[in-house]
Coordinates of C-alpha atoms in Angstrom, one line a residue:
X1 CA -6.7 -9.9 13.0
X2 CA -4.4 -11.8 15.5
X3 CA -2.9 -13.6 13.1
X4 CA -2.0 -11.8 10.0
X5 CA 1.3 -11.7 8.2
X6 CA 1.4 -8.2 7.9
X7 CA 3.1 -7.4 11.1
X8 CA 3.4 -3.7 10.9
X9 CA 2.3 -2.7 14.6
X10 CA 0.2 0.2 13.9
X11 CA -1.7 -1.4 11.6
X12 CA -2.2 -4.5 13.8
X13 CA -3.2 -2.5 16.5
X14 CA -6.2 -0.8 14.4
X15 CA -6.9 -4.4 13.1
X16 CA -7.3 -5.1 16.6
X17 CA -9.8 -2.3 17.9
X18 CA -11.5 -2.9 15.1
X19 CA -12.1 -6.6 15.6
X20 CA -12.9 -6.2 19.4
X21 CA -15.8 -3.2 18.8
X22 CA -17.0 -5.2 16.2
X23 CA -16.7 -8.6 18.7
X24 CA -18.4 -6.4 21.9
X25 CA -20.1 -3.6 19.9
X26 CA -18.3 -1.5 21.9
X27 CA -15.9 1.6 22.3
X28 CA -12.4 -0.2 22.7
X29 CA -9.1 1.3 23.4
X30 CA -5.6 -0.5 23.6
X31 CA -2.9 1.3 25.8
X32 CA 0.7 0.1 25.8
X33 CA 3.6 0.2 28.1
X34 CA 6.2 2.3 26.8
X35 CA 9.8 2.1 27.7
X36 CA 8.9 5.9 30.2
X37 CA 7.1 3.4 32.4
X38 CA 3.5 5.1 31.0
X39 CA 0.5 4.0 29.4
X40 CA -0.2 5.1 26.0
X41 CA -3.1 4.8 23.9
X42 CA -2.1 3.0 21.0
X43 CA -5.4 2.5 19.1
X44 CA -8.5 3.2 19.5
X45 CA -12.2 2.6 17.9
X46 CA -15.3 4.6 18.4
X47 CA -18.6 4.3 16.6
X48 CA -18.7 8.0 16.3
X49 CA -15.9 9.0 14.2
X50 CA -15.5 12.2 15.7
X51 CA -15.0 10.7 19.1
X52 CA -12.6 8.3 17.9
X53 CA -10.6 11.3 16.4
X54 CA -10.5 12.7 19.7
X55 CA -9.5 9.6 21.7
X56 CA -6.8 9.4 19.2
X57 CA -5.4 12.7 20.0
X58 CA -5.8 12.2 23.8
X59 CA -3.9 9.1 24.0
X60 CA -1.0 11.0 21.8
X61 CA -0.8 13.7 24.2
X62 CA -2.0 12.4 27.7
X63 CA 0.0 8.8 28.8
X64 CA -1.3 7.6 32.1
X65 CA 0.5 6.9 34.9
X66 CA 0.3 2.9 36.4
X67 CA -2.5 3.0 38.8
X68 CA -4.2 6.5 37.4
X69 CA -7.8 5.6 36.3
X70 CA -9.4 2.2 35.8
X71 CA -6.8 1.6 33.1
X72 CA -3.8 2.6 35.2
X73 CA -5.2 0.2 37.7
X74 CA -5.4 -2.4 35.6
X75 CA -2.1 -2.4 34.8
X76 CA -0.4 -1.8 38.1
X77 CA -2.6 -4.9 39.4
X78 CA -3.3 -7.4 36.6
X79 CA -6.8 -7.9 37.6
X80 CA -9.2 -7.1 35.3
X81 CA -12.4 -5.0 36.2
X82 CA -16.2 -5.2 35.5
X83 CA -18.4 -2.2 35.8
X84 CA -21.7 -3.4 34.2
X85 CA -23.7 -0.5 34.9
X86 CA -22.9 2.7 35.7
X87 CA -24.4 6.5 35.5
X88 CA -21.9 8.1 32.7
X89 CA -21.2 11.2 35.4
X90 CA -19.9 8.2 38.1
X91 CA -17.6 6.9 35.3
X92 CA -16.1 10.1 34.2
X93 CA -15.3 10.9 37.6
X94 CA -13.7 7.6 38.3
X95 CA -11.3 7.9 34.7
X96 CA -8.3 9.9 34.5
X97 CA -8.5 13.3 34.7
X98 CA -7.7 14.0 31.2
X99 CA -10.6 11.9 29.7
X100 CA -13.2 13.6 31.9
X101 CA -14.2 16.0 29.7
X102 CA -14.5 13.3 27.0
X103 CA -16.6 11.3 28.8
X104 CA -18.9 14.0 29.4
X105 CA -19.4 14.8 26.1
X106 CA -19.6 10.9 24.9
X107 CA -21.3 9.3 27.6
X108 CA -20.2 5.6 28.3
X109 CA -22.9 3.0 30.2
X110 CA -20.5 0.2 31.5
X111 CA -17.0 -0.6 31.1
X112 CA -14.7 -3.9 30.9
X113 CA -10.6 -3.8 31.2
X114 CA -8.6 -6.7 31.1
X115 CA -4.8 -6.7 31.0
X116 CA -2.8 -7.5 28.1
X117 CA 0.3 -10.0 28.6
X118 CA 3.1 -11.7 26.9
X119 CA 5.8 -13.8 28.2
X120 CA 4.0 -13.4 31.7
X121 CA 4.4 -9.7 31.8
X122 CA 1.8 -7.1 31.4
X123 CA 2.6 -4.9 28.4
X124 CA -0.5 -2.8 28.5
X125 CA -4.4 -3.2 28.9
X126 CA -7.5 -3.1 26.6
X127 CA -10.8 -1.6 27.6
X128 CA -14.0 -1.7 26.1
X129 CA -17.3 0.7 27.2
X130 CA -20.6 0.7 26.2
X131 CA -22.0 4.0 24.4
X132 CA -25.4 3.6 24.2
X133 CA -28.4 3.8 27.5
X134 CA -29.2 1.0 29.2
X135 CA -26.5 -1.7 27.2
X136 CA -24.2 -3.3 30.2
X137 CA -21.4 -6.0 30.7
X138 CA -21.5 -9.3 32.3
X139 CA -19.3 -11.8 33.4
X140 CA -19.4 -14.0 30.2
X141 CA -18.4 -10.2 28.2
X142 CA -15.5 -10.0 30.5
X143 CA -14.4 -13.7 29.9
X144 CA -14.7 -13.0 26.3
X145 CA -12.7 -9.9 26.5
X146 CA -9.8 -11.5 28.3
X147 CA -9.8 -14.3 26.0
X148 CA -9.3 -12.1 23.0
X149 CA -7.3 -10.0 25.3
X150 CA -5.2 -13.1 25.7
X151 CA -4.6 -13.8 21.6
X152 CA -3.9 -9.9 21.2
X153 CA -1.1 -9.6 23.5
X154 CA 0.8 -12.2 21.7
X155 CA 0.0 -10.8 18.4
X156 CA 0.9 -7.2 19.6
X157 CA 4.3 -8.5 21.2
X158 CA 5.2 -9.9 17.5
X159 CA 4.6 -6.8 15.9
X160 CA 6.3 -4.8 18.7
X161 CA 9.5 -6.9 18.1
X162 CA 9.3 -6.8 14.3
X163 CA 9.2 -2.9 14.7
X164 CA 12.2 -2.9 16.9
X165 CA 14.1 -5.3 14.6
X166 CA 13.6 -3.2 11.5
X167 CA 14.5 -0.1 13.5
X168 CA 17.5 -1.8 14.4
X169 CA 18.4 -2.8 10.9
X170 CA 17.6 0.4 9.8
X171 CA 20.2 2.3 12.1
X172 CA 22.8 -0.5 11.4
X173 CA 22.5 0.5 7.6
X174 CA 23.3 4.0 8.8
X175 CA 26.2 3.2 10.9
X176 CA 27.7 1.2 7.9
X177 CA 26.9 4.0 5.4
X178 CA 28.8 6.4 8.1
X179 CA 31.6 4.0 8.4
X180 CA 32.0 3.6 4.4
X181 CA 32.1 7.5 4.1
X182 CA 34.6 7.9 6.7
X183 CA 37.1 5.4 5.1
X184 CA 37.2 7.0 2.1
X185 CA 37.0 10.4 2.8
X186 CA 40.5 12.5 3.0
X187 CA 39.1 15.6 4.2
X188 CA 37.7 16.0 7.6
X189 CA 35.1 18.1 6.6
X190 CA 33.8 15.1 4.7
X191 CA 33.6 13.2 7.8
X192 CA 31.6 15.9 9.5
X193 CA 29.7 15.8 6.3
X194 CA 28.7 12.3 6.9
X195 CA 27.9 12.2 10.3
X196 CA 25.4 14.8 9.9
X197 CA 23.7 12.8 7.1
X198 CA 23.7 9.4 9.4
X199 CA 22.1 11.8 12.5
X200 CA 19.5 13.5 10.3
X201 CA 18.2 9.9 8.6
X202 CA 18.2 8.3 12.2
X203 CA 15.9 11.7 12.9
X204 CA 14.1 11.7 9.9
X205 CA 15.1 15.7 9.7
X206 CA 16.6 17.6 7.0
X207 CA 19.0 20.6 7.3

């Protein structure tokens, strides 16, 4: 998944969490830093489909601040975290507030988290948790996650750059079409209409 030619970011992220989940036999989530400075969960894998859907909804609705919860702490410091074994309620108490109810309903028994880097910059974090009682993580597990995160960081950044390029090309095409409409228009109403059409295309809306 890390070297796929398909550079669609959402598809790549889903593939990455599935691959990491299989490699680590874990629930896995990727959260990326966005322009607002917050961590947004961009993809999640959980062995329980209902839990995976709930995680996706939480990720869309509740971004995390740097320093908030374990994932926010890793994004802030750039230092990986290993929690080899922990009582589920204690882990829930250490998590960001929005995720505590989820962790009570779907307990985790151990946790590792590593930063995602690209071009020496932290772009997000990857987190893995054990979902079955008695399962733990070791230093070797954390080292594996860090190695996978190092590979994934570059692939994710390539996907993000590709997405930005596609969006920029779309905006340029919309501006070109608007400019053409202005050149051939002989009434101001037509110019307004062309402007509204371009704005709708950019926002993906219809009047």
